[in-house]
Tab-separated table of C-alpha atoms and ligand atoms in Angstrom:
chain	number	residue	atom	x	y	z
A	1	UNK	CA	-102.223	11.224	193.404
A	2	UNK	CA	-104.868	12.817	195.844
A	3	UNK	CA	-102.625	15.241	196.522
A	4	UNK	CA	-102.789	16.838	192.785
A	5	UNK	CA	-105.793	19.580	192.644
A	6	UNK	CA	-107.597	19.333	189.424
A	7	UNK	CA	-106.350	22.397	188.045
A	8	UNK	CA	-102.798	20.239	188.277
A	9	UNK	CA	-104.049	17.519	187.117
A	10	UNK	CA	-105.387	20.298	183.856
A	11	UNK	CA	-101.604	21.541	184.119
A	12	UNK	CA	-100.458	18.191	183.184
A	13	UNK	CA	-102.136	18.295	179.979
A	14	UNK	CA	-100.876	21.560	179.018
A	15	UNK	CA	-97.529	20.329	180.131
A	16	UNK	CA	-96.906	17.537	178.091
A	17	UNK	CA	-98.969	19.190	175.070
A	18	UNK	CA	-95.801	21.857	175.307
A	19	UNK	CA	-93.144	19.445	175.475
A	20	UNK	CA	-94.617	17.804	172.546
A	21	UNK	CA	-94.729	20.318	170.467
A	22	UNK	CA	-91.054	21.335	171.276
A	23	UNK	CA	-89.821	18.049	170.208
A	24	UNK	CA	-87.184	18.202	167.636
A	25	UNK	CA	-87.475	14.744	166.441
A	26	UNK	CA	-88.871	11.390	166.902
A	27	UNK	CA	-87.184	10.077	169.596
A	28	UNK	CA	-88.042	13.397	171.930
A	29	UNK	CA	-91.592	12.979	170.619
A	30	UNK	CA	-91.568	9.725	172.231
A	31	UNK	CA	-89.533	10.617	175.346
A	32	UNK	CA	-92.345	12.970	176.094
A	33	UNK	CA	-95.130	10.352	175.420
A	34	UNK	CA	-93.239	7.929	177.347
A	35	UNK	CA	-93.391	10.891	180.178
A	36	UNK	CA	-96.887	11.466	180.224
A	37	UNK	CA	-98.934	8.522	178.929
A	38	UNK	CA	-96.477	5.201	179.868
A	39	UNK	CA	-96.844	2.960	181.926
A	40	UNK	CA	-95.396	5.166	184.508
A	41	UNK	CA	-96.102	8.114	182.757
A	42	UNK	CA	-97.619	11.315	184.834
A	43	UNK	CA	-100.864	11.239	183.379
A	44	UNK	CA	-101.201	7.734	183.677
A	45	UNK	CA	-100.307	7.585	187.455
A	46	UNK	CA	-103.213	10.108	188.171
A	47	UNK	CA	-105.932	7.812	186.100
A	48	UNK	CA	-105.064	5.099	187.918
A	49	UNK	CA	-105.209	6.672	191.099
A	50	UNK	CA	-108.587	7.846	190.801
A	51	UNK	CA	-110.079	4.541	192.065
A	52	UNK	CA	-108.559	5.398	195.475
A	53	UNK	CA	-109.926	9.003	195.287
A	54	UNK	CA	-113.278	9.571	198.315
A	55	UNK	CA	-116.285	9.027	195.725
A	56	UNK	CA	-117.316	13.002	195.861
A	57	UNK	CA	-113.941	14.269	194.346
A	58	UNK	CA	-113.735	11.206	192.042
A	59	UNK	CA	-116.302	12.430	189.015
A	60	UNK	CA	-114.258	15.806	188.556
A	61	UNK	CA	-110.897	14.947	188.764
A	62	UNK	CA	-111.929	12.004	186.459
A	63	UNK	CA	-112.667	14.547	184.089
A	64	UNK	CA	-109.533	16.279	184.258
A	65	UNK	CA	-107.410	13.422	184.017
A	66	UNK	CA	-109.306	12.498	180.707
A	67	UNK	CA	-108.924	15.624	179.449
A	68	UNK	CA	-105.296	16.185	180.219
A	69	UNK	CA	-104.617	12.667	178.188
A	70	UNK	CA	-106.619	13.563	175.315
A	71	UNK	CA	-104.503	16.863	175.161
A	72	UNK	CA	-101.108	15.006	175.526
A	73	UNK	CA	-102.501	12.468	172.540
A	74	UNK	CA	-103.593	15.085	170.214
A	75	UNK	CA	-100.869	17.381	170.961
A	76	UNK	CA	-98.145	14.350	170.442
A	77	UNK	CA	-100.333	12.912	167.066
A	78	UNK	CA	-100.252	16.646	166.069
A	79	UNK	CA	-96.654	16.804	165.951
A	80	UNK	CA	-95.701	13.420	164.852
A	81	UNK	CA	-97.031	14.197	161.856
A	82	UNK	CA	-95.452	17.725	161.567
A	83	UNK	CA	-92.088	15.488	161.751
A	84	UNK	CA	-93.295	13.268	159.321
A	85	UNK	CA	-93.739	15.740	157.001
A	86	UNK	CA	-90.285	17.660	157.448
A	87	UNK	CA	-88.586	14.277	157.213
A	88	UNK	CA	-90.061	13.832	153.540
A	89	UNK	CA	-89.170	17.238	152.624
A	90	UNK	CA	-85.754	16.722	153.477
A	91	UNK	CA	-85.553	13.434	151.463
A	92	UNK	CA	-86.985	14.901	148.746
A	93	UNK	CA	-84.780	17.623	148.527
A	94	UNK	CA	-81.438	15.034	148.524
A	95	UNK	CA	-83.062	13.368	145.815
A	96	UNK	CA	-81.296	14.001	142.431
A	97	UNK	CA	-83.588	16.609	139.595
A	98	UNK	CA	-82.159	15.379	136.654
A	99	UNK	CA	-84.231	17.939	135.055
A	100	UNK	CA	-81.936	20.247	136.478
A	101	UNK	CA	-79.558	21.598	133.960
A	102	UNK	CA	-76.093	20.264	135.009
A	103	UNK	CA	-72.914	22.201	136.787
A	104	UNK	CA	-70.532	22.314	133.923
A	105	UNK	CA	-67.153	22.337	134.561
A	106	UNK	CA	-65.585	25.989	135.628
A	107	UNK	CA	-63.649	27.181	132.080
A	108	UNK	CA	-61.028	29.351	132.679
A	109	UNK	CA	-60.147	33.025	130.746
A	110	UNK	CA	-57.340	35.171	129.660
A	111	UNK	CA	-55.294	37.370	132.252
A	112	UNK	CA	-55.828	40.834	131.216
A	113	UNK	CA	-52.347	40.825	130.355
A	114	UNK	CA	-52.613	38.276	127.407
A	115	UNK	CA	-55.815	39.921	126.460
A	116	UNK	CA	-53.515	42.372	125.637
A	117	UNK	CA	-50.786	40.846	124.135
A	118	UNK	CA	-52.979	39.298	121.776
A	119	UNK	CA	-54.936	42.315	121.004
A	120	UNK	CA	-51.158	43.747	119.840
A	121	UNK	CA	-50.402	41.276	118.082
A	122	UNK	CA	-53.638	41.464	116.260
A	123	UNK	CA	-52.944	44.334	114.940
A	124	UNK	CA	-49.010	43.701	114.133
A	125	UNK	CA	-50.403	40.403	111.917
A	126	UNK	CA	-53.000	43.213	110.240
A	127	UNK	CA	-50.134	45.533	109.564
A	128	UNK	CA	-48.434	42.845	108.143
A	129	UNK	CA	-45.803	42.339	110.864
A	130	UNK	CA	-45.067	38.350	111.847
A	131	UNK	CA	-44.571	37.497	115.771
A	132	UNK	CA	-41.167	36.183	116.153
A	133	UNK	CA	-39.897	35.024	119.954
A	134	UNK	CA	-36.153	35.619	121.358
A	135	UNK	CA	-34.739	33.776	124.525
A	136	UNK	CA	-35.424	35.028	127.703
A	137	UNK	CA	-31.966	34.287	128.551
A	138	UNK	CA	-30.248	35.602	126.040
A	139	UNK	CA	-26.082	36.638	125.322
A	140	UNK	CA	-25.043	39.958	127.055
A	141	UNK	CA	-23.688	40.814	123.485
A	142	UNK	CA	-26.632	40.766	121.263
A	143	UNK	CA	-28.725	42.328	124.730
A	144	UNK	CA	-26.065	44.865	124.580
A	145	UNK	CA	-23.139	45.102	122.288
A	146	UNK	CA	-24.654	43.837	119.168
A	147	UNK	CA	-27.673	46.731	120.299
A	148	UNK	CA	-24.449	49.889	120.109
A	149	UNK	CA	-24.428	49.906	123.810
A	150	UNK	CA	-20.883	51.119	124.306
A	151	UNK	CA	-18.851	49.502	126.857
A	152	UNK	CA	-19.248	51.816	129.584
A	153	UNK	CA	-22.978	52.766	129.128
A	154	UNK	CA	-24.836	53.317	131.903
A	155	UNK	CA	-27.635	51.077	131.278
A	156	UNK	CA	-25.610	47.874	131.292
A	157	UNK	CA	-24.776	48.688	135.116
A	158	UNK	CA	-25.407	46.021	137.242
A	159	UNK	CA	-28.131	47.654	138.925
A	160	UNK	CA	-30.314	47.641	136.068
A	161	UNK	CA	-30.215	43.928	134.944
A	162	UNK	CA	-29.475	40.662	136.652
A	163	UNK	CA	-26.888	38.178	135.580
A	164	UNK	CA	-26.443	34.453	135.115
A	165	UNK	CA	-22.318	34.968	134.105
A	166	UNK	CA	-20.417	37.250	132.228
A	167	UNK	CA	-22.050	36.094	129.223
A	168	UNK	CA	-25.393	34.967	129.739
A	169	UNK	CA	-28.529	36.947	131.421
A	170	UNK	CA	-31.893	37.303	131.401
A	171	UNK	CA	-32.721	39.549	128.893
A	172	UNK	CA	-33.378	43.336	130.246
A	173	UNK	CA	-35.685	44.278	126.964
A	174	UNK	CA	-36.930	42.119	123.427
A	175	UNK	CA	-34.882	44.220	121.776
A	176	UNK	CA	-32.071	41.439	120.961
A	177	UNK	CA	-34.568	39.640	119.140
A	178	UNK	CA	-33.877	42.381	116.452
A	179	UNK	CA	-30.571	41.028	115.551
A	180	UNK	CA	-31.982	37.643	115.781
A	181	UNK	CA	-34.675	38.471	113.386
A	182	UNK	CA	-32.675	40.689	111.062
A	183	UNK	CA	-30.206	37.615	111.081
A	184	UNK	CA	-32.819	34.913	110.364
A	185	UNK	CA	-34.128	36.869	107.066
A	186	UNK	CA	-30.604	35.709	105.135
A	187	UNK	CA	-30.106	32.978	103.066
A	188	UNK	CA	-29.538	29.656	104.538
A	189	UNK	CA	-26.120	29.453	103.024
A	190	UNK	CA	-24.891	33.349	103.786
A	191	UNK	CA	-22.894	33.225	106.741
A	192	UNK	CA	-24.300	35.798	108.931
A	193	UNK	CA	-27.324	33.345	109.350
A	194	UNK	CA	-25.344	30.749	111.943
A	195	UNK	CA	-23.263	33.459	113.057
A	196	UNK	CA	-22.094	32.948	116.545
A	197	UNK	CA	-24.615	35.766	118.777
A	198	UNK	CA	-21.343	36.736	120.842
A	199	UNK	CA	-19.597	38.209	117.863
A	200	UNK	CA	-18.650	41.918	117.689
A	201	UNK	CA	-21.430	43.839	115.726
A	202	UNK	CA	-19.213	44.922	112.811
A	203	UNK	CA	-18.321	41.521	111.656
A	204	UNK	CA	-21.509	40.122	109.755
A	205	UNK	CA	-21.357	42.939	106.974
A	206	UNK	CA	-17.512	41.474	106.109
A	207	UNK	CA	-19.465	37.974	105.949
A	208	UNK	CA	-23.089	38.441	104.507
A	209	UNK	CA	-23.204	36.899	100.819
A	210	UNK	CA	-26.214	37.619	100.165
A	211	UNK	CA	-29.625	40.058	99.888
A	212	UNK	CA	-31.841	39.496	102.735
A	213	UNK	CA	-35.293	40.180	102.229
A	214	UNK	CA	-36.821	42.882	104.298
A	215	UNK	CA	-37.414	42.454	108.378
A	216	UNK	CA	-41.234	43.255	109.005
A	217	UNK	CA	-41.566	40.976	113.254
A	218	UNK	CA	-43.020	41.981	116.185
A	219	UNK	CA	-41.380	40.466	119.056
A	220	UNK	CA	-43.872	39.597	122.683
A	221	UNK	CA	-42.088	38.818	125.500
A	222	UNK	CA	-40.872	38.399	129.125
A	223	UNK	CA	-38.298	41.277	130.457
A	224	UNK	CA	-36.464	40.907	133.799
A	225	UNK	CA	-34.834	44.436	135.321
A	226	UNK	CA	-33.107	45.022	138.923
A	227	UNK	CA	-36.134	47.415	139.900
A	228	UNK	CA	-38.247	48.782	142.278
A	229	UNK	CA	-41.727	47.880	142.208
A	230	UNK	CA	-43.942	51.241	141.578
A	231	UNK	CA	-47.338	51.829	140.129
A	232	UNK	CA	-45.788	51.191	136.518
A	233	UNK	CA	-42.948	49.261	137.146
A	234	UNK	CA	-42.310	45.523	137.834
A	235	UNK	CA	-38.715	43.467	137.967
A	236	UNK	CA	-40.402	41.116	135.166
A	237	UNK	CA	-42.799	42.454	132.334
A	238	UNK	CA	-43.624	42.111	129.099
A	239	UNK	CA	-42.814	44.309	126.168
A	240	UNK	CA	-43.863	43.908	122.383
A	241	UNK	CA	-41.103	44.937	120.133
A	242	UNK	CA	-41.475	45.951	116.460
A	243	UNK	CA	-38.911	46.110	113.520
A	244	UNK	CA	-38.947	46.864	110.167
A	245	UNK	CA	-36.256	47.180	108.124
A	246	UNK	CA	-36.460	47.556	104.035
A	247	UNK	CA	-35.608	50.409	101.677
A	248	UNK	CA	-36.603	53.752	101.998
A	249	UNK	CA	-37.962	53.491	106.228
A	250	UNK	CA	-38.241	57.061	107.078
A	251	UNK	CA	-39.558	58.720	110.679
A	252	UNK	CA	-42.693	59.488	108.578
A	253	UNK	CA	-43.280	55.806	108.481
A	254	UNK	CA	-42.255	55.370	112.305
A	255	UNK	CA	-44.395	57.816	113.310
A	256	UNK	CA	-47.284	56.051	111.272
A	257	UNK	CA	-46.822	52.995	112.524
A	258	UNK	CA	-46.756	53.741	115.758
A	259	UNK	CA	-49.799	55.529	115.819
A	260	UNK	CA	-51.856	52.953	113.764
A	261	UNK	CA	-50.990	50.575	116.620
A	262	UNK	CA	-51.687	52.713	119.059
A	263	UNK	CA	-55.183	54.033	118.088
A	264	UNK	CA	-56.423	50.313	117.479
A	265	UNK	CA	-55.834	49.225	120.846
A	266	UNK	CA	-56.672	52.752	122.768
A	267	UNK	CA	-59.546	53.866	120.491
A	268	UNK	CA	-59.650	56.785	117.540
A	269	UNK	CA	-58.762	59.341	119.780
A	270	UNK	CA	-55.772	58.657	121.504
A	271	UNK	CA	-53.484	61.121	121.139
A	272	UNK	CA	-49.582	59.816	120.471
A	273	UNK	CA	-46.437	62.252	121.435
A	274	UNK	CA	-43.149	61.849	120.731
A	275	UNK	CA	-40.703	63.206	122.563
A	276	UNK	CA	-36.256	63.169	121.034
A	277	UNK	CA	-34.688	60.621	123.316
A	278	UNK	CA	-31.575	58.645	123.510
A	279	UNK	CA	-31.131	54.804	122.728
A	280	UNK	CA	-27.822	53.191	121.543
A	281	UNK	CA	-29.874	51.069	119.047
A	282	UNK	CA	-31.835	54.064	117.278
A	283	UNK	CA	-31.072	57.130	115.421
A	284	UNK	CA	-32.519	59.211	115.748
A	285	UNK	CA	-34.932	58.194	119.152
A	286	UNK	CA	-37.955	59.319	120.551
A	287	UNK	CA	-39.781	58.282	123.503
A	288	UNK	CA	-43.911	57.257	123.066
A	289	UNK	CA	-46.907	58.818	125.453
A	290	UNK	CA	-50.368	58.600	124.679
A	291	UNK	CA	-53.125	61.053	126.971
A	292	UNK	CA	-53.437	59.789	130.283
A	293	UNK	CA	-56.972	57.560	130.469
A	294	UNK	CA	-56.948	57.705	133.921
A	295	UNK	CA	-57.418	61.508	134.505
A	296	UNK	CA	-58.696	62.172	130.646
A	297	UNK	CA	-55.351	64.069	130.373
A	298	UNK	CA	-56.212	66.155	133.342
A	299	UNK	CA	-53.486	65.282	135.972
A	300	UNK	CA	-53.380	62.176	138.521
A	301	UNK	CA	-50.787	59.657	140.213
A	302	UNK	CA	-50.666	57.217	137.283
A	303	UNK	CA	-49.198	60.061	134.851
A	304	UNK	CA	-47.515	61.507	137.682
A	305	UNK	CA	-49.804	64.743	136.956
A	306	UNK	CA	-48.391	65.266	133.598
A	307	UNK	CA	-51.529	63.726	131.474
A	308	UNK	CA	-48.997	61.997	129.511
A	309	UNK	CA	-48.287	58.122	130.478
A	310	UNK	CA	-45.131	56.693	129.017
A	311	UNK	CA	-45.589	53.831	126.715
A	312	UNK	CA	-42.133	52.647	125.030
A	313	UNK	CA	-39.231	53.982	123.060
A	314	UNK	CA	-38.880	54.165	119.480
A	315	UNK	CA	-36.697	55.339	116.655
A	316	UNK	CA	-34.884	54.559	113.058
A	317	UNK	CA	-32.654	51.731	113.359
A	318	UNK	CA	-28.862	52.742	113.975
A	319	UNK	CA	-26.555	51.450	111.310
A	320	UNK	CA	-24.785	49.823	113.494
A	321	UNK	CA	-27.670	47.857	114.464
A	322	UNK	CA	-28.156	46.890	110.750
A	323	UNK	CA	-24.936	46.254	110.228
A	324	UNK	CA	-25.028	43.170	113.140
A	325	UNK	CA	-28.330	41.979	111.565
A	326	UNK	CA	-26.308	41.833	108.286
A	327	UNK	CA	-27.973	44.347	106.726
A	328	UNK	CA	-26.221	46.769	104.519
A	329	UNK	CA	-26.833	50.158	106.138
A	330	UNK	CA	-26.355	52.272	102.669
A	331	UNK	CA	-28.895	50.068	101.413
A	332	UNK	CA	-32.099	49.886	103.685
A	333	UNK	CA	-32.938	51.735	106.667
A	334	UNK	CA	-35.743	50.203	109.466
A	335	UNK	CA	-37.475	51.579	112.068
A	336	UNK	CA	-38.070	50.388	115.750
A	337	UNK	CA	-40.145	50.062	118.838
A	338	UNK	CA	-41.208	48.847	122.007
A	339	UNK	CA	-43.809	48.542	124.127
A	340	UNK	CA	-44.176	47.887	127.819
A	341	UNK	CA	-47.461	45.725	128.312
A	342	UNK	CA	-48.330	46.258	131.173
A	343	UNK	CA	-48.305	50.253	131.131
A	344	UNK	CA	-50.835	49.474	128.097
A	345	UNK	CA	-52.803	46.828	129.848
A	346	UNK	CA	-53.218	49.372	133.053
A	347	UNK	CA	-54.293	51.834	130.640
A	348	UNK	CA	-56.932	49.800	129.257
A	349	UNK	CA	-58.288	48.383	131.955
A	350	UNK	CA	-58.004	50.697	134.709
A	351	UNK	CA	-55.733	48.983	136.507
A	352	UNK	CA	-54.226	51.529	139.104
A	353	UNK	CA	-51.255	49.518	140.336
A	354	UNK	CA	-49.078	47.083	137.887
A	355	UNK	CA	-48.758	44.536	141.222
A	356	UNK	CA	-52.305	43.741	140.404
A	357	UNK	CA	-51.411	42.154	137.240
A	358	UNK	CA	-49.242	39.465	139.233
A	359	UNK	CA	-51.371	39.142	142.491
A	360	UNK	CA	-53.086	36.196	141.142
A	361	UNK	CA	-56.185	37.069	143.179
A	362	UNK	CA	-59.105	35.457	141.720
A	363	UNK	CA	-61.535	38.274	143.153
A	364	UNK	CA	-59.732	40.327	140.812
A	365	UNK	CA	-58.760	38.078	137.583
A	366	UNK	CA	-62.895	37.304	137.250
A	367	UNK	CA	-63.631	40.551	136.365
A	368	UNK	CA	-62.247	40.152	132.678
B	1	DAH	N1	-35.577	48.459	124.461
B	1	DAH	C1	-36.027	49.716	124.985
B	1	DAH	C2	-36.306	49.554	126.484
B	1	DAH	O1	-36.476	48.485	126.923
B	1	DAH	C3	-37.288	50.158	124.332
B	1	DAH	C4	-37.077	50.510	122.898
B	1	DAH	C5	-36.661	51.756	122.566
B	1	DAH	C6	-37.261	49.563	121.904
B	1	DAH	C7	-36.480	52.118	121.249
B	1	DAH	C8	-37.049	49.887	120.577
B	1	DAH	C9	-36.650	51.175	120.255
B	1	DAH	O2	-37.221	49.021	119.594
B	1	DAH	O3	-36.460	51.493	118.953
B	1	DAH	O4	-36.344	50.517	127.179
């Protein structure tokens, strides 16, 4: 130890007083103490060499040494306590508040796309219109034939729809459910109401015995179509399909409806147009557009610059269409329409792209 000077013997103080207060728990605390002040410890060795030191250097190296040790000790005291003090912070902070209030469980919402199918049908029950459902795989005749599609229309191309046989598919639009409702409104003993769904339209009029009360449905439901994905269209989507049919239904009262409906969900202002169109099912037809939301009418990609977005079709039910319901066509008249969701949900919402609606991205669905 002679061979420390005193300011090295000073240096060890500093030293372990640094070390000290760098350690990160109790065990490096102690390393360093160990270091310093044990039995072996660096400090230690110099007090006990001092008895060895020539009597003239012994006083103020004696000094130094006691110095540098009191350092170490309140330096390592210093910090033990520091660590004593985090350590009951941190157990404090596991302990359970059970003042806190508690994490209830995470309750889940309507997709957009209910929200709007319910809104709908809202206003169909205030109109006075029931909801009905139709199969989603339903007979090719009462998605086509019983609807006056002739055989060799255009629409019942394969590319349009998908098929499950000959006979069977998954239905391209709600509209079936029309013949379904119109044949549910007869008597339980009149013929046309277990009549077999693949039969040619023109037979229940030969069979019905009796005077069916008049169809007032609305019809939600799941569409599938051979298509392209695009801003507004998807290969399955929802449409809302209305029917009336009683005496008297004129385009006056089509063109009410339809506007009643559409002004609840869209707001006071919405502007409606009808445009003549062509549908086997309706006579005469019209297509529906309402001002574009997106652009306020003034031109973008979702109205493909027209200001007009594309709703549904509509129109006064064709005889023939009556006639497969088992209605008598000289009797009562009805009118028709349907909705694509979607399109109205987009609208609503501001919901540029119709993928979004099946994305199932929770960053998105939170929002509503
Ligand atoms: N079913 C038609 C479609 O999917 C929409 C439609 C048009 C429904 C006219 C109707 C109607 O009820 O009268 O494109």
């Amino acid at each position: 130890m002679a061979e420390l000077s005193v300011e090295e013997i000073g240096g060890l103080g500093e030293q372990a007083a640094g070390e000290a207060a760098a350690a990160a728990s109790r065990q490096e605390l102690d390393q360093v103490r160990v270091a310093y002040l044990g039995r072996a410890g660096k400090i230690t060795e110099v007090l006990r060499g001092l008895g060895s030191l020539p009597a003239e250097l012994r006083p103020e190296a004696g000094k130094a040494a006691n110095q540098a040790r009191q350092m170490a000790e309140t330096a390592i005291e210093k910090r033990r306590e520091e660590l004593a003090a985090e350590e009951a912070a941190e157990r404090a902070a596991d302990q359970l508040d059970v003042t806190l209030p508690g994490r209830g469980p995470e309750v889940g919402h309507r997709h957009p796309l209910m929200t709007t199918l319910e809104d709908m049908l809202d206003i169909a029950a205030g109109l006075g219109y029931t909801a009905v459902q139709g199969p989603e795989v339903e007979w090719s005749a009462l998605n086509w034939t019983a609807l006056n599609y002739p055989p060799d229309h255009p629409a019942m191309d394969e590319q349009d729809s998908f098929y499950i046989t000959d006979e069977i598919m998954p239905r391209t639009h709600t509209s079936p459910a029309q013949i379904r409702a119109m044949r549910a409104m007869h008597d339980d003993s009149c013929p046309v109401r277990s009549l077999d769904p693949r039969c040619p339209p023109d037979e229940p009029l030969e069979k019905c015995t009796c005077t069916p009360a008049p169809t007032r449905v609305v019809v939600p439901g799941r569409t599938y179509r051979r298509e392209s994905v695009t801003l507004t269209h998807h290969d399955i989507f929802y449409q809302l399909e209305c029917l009336l049919v009683e005496e008297g239904i004129t385009l006056a009262h089509l063109k009410g409806t339809l506007g009643a409906f559409l002004r609840a969900y869209l707001g006071p202002e919405t502007k409606v147009r009808f445009r003549p169109d062509f549908f086997p099912f309706t006579e005469p037809s019209a297509d529906v557009s309402v001002n574009c939301l997106f652009c306020e009418a003034k031109g973008c990609r979702f109205c493909k610059h027209s200001g007009w977005v594309e709703i549904g079709g509509s129109g006064l039910v064709h005889p023939n269409v009556l006639t497969a319901g088992g209605y008598d066509p000289d009797r009562v008249s009805g009118l028709a329409f349907g909705f694509g969701i979607e399109r109205l949900a987009q609208h609503r919402f501001n919901i540029m792209h119709i993928r979004t609606l099946y994305d199932n991205d929770m960053r998105f669905l939170r929002q509503f």
